[in-house]
mmCIF file of C-alpha atoms in Angstrom:
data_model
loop_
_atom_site.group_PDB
_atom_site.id
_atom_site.type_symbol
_atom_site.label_atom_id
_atom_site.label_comp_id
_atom_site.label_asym_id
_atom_site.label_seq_id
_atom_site.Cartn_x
_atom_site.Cartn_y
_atom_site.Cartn_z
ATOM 1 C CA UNK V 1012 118.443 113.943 113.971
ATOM 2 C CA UNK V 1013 121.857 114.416 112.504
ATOM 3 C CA UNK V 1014 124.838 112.336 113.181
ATOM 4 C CA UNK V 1015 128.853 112.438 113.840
ATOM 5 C CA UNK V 1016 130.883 111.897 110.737
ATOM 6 C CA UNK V 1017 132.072 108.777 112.520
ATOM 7 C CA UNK V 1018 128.534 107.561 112.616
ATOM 8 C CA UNK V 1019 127.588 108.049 109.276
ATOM 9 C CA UNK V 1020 130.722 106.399 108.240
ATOM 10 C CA UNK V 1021 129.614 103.396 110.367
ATOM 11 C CA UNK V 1022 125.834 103.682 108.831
ATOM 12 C CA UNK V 1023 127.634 103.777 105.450
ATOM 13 C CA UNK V 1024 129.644 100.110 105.926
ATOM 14 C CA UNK V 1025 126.822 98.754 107.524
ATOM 15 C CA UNK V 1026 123.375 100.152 106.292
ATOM 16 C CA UNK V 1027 121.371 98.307 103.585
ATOM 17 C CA UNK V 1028 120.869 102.301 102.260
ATOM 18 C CA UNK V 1029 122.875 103.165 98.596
ATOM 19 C CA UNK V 1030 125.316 104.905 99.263
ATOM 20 C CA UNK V 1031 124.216 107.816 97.363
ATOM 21 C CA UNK V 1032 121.634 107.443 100.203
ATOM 22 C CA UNK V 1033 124.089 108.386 102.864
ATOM 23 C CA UNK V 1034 126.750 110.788 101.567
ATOM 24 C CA UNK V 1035 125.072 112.918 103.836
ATOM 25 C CA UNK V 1036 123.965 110.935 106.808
ATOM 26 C CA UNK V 1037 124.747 113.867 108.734
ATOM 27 C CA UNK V 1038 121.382 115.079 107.111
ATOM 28 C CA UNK V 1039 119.644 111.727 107.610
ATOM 29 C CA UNK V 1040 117.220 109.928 109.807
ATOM 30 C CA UNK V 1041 115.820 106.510 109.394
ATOM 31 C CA UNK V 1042 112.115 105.710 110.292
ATOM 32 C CA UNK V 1043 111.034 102.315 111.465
ATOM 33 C CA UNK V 1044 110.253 100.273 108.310
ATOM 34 C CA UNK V 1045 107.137 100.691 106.362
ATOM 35 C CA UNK V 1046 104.755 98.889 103.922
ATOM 36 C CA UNK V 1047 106.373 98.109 100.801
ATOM 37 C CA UNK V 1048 104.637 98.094 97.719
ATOM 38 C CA UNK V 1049 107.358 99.692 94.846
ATOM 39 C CA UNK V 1050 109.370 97.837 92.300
ATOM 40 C CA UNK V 1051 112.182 95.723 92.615
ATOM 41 C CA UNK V 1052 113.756 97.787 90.231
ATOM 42 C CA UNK V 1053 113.710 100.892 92.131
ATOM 43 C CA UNK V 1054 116.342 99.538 94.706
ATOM 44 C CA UNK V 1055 120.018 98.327 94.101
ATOM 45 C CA UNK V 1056 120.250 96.168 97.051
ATOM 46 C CA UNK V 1057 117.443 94.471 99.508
ATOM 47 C CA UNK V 1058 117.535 92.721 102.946
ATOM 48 C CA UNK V 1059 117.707 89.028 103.229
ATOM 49 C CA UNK V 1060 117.071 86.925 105.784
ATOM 50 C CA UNK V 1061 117.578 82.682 106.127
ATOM 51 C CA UNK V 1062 116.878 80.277 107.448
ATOM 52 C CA UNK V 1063 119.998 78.536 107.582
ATOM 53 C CA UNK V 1064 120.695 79.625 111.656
ATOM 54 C CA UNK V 1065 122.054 83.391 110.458
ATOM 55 C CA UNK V 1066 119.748 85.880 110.835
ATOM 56 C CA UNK V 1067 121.221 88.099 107.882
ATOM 57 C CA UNK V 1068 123.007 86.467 104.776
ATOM 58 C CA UNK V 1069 124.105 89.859 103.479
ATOM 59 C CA UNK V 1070 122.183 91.964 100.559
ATOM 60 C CA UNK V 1071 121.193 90.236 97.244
ATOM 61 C CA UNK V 1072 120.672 92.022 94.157
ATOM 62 C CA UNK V 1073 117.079 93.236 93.687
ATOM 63 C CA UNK V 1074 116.541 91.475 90.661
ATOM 64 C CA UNK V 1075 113.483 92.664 88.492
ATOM 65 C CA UNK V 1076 110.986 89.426 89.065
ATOM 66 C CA UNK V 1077 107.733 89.359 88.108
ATOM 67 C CA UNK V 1078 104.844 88.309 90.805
ATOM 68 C CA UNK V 1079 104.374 83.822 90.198
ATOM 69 C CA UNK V 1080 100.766 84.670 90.098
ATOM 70 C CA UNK V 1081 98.384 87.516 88.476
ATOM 71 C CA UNK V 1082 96.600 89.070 89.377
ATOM 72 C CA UNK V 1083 99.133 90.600 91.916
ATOM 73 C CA UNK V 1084 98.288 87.849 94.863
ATOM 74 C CA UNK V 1085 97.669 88.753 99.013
ATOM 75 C CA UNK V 1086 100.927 87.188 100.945
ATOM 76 C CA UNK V 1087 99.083 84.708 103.563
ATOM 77 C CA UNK V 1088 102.142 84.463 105.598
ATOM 78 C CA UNK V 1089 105.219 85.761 105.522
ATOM 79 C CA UNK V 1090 109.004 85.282 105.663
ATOM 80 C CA UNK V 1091 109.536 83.398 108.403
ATOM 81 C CA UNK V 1092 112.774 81.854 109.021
ATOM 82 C CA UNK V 1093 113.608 79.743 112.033
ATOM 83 C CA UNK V 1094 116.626 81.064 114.378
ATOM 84 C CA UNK V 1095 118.492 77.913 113.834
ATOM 85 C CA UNK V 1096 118.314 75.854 110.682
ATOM 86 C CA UNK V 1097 116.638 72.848 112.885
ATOM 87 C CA UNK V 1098 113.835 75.120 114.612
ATOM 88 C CA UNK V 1099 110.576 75.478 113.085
ATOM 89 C CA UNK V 1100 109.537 78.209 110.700
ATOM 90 C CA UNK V 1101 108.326 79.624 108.012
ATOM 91 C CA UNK V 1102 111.083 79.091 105.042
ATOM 92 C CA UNK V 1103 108.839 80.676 102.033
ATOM 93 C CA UNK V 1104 105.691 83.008 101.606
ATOM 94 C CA UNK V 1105 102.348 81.688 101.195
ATOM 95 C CA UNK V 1106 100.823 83.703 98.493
ATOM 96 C CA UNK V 1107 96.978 83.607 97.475
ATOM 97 C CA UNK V 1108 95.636 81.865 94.018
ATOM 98 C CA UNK V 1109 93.018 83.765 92.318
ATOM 99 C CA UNK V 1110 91.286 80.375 91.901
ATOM 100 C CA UNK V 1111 91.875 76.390 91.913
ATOM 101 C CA UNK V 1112 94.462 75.415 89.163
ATOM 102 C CA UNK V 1113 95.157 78.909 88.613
ATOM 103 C CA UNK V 1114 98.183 79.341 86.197
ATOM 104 C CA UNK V 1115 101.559 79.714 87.946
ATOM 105 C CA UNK V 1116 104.305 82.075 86.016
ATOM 106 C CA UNK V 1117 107.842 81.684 85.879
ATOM 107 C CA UNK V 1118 109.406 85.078 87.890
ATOM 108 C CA UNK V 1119 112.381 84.571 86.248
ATOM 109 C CA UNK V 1120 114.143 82.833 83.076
ATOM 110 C CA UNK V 1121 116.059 80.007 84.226
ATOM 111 C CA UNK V 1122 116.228 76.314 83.935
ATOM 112 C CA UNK V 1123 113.751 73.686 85.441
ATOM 113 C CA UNK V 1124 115.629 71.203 87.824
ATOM 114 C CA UNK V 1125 113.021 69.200 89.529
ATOM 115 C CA UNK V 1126 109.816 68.059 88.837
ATOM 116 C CA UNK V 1127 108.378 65.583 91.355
ATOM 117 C CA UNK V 1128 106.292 65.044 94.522
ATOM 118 C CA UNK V 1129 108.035 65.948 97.858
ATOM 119 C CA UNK V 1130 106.259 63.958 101.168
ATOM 120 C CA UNK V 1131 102.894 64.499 99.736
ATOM 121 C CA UNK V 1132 102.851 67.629 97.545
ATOM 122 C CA UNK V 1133 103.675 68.242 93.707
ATOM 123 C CA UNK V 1134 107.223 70.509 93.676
ATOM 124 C CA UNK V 1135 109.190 72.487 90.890
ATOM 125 C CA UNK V 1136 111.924 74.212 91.254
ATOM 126 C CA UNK V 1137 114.089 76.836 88.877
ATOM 127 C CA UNK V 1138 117.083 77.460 88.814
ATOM 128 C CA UNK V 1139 117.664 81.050 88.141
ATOM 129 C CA UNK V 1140 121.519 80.800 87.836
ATOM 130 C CA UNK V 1141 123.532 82.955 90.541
ATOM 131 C CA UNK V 1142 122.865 80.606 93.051
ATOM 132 C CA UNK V 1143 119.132 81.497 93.160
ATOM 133 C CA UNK V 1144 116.693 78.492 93.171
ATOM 134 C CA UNK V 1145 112.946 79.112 93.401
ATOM 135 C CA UNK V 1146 110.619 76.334 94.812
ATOM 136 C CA UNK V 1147 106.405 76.189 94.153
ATOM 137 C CA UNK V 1148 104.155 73.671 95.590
ATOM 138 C CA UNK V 1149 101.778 72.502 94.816
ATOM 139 C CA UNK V 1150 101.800 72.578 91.542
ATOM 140 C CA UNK V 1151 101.043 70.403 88.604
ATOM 141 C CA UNK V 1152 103.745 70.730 85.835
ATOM 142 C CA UNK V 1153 104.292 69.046 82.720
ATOM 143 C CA UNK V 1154 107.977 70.642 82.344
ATOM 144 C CA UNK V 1155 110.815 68.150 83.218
ATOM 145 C CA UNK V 1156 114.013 68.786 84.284
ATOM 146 C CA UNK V 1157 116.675 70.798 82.034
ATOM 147 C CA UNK V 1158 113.681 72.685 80.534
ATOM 148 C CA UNK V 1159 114.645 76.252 80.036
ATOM 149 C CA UNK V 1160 111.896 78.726 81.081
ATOM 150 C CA UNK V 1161 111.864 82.539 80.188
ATOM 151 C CA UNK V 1162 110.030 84.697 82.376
ATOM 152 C CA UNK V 1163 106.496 84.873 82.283
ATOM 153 C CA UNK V 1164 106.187 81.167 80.818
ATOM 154 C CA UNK V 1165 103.031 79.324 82.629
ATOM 155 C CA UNK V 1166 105.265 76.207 84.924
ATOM 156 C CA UNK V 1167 102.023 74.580 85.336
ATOM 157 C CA UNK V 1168 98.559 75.026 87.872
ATOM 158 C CA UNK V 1169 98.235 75.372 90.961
ATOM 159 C CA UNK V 1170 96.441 72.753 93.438
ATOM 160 C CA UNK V 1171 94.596 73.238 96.654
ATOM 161 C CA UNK V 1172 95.098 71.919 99.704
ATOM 162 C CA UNK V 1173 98.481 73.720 100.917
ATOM 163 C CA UNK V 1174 96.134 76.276 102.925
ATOM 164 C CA UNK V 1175 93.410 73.963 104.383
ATOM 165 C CA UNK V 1176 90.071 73.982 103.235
ATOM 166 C CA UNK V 1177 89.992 77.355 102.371
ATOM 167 C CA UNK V 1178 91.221 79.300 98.691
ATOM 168 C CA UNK V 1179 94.000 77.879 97.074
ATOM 169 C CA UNK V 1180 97.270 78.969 97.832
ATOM 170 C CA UNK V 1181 100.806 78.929 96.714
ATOM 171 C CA UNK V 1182 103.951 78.190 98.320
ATOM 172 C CA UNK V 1183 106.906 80.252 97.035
ATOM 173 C CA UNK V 1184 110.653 80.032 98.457
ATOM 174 C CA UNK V 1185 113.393 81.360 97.188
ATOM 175 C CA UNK V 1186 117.016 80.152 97.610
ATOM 176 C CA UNK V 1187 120.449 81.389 97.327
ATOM 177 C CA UNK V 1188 123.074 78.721 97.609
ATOM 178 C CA UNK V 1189 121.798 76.384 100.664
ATOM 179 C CA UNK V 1190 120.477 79.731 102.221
ATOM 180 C CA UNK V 1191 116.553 80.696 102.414
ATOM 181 C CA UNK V 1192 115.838 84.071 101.434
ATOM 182 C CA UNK V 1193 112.491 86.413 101.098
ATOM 183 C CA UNK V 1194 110.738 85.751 98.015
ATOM 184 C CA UNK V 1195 109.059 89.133 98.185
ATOM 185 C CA UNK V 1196 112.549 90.742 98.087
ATOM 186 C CA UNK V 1197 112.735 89.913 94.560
ATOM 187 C CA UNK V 1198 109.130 91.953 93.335
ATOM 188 C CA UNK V 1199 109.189 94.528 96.086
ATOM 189 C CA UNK V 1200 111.171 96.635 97.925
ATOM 190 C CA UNK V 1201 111.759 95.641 101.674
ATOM 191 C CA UNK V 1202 114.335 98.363 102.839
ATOM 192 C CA UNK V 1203 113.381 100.386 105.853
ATOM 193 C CA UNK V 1204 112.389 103.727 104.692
ATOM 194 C CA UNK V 1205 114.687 106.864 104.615
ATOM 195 C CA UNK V 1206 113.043 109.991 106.147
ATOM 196 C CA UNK V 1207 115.022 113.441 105.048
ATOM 197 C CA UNK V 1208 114.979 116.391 107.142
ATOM 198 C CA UNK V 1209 114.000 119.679 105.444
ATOM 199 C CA UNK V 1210 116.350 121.581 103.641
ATOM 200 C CA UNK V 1211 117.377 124.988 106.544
ATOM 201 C CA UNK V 1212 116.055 127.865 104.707
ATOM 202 C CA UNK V 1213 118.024 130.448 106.525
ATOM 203 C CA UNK V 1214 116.115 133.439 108.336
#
């Protein structure tokens, strides 16, 4: 499908895509999105969505995290933020333990800035500087605040109960500012993907 040049100058102000992506949008066409599964740190920029009533908070840098848990966990539930910041919703990912008090890992070097039990569940929090907060429960941690974490460094175990009876399970969100953003945009890469037509070979 090719475009007008006004169109792909309106897919290049708007679309997620590098731009080195779309210096030739006249060439391009964009599939619905598919499965994910490749490094942060093959992508410059990633969706985000909140849960703080917008549907789209603008890109954030696709920072090169590391997964909280190894090995490489199934996501339970997704990203599911509420249309308006009072609606119901899914503010976080709920991402699979391997077993009970399984170890959870910093994604990120920052600083610890809450330690402590939230309602009924055991809560820490980083504070990856940026404006990016990330949130676990429930976990058991020994760290206190103003601890500085690098990545990789074991925050504490993780408890059951979170998913019912059944395996343990993690809770991971991810702030930026006072807005919720995906978690998984930070380990994989969530952009739609780009399909290229073939090249015209001439007669």
């Amino acid at each position: 499908m090719k475009f007008s040049p006004g169109l792909a100058a309106l897919l290049l102000a708007l679309s997620p895509i590098p731009a080195d992506s779309v210096a030739a949008a006249s060439q391009v066409s964009v599939s619905t999105p598919a499965s994910a599964s490749a490094s942060a740190s093959d992508s410059t920029l990633v969706p985000a969505s909140t849960g703080r009533g917008t549907p789209r908070a603008g890109p954030v840098p696709a920072l090169d995290w590391s997964w909280p848990l190894s090995p490489r966990p199934a996501v339970l539930r997704a990203f599911d933020p509420p249309d308006r910041p009072w609606l119901s919703g899914h503010r976080g990912v709920d991402i699979a333990a391997a077993h009970d008090r399984a170890p959870l890992i910093s994604p990120a070097a920052g600083t610890v800035s809450f330690v402590g039990t939230v309602v009924d569940r055991p809560v820490i929090t980083i504070d990856h500087g940026n404006g990016l907060r990330s949130s676990f429960e429930p976990v058991a941690s020994s760290f206190t605040a103003g601890s500085a974490v690098a990545e990789g460094d074991v925050l504490g175990q993780v408890q059951a109960g979170h998913c019912g009876p059944g395996p343990p399970c993690l809770h991971w969100g991810v702030r930026r500012g006072e807005d919720y953003v995906n978690p998984l945009a930070f380990v994989m890469d969530l952009r739609p993907s780009v399909l290229l037509q073939p090249l015209d070979a001439g007669p």
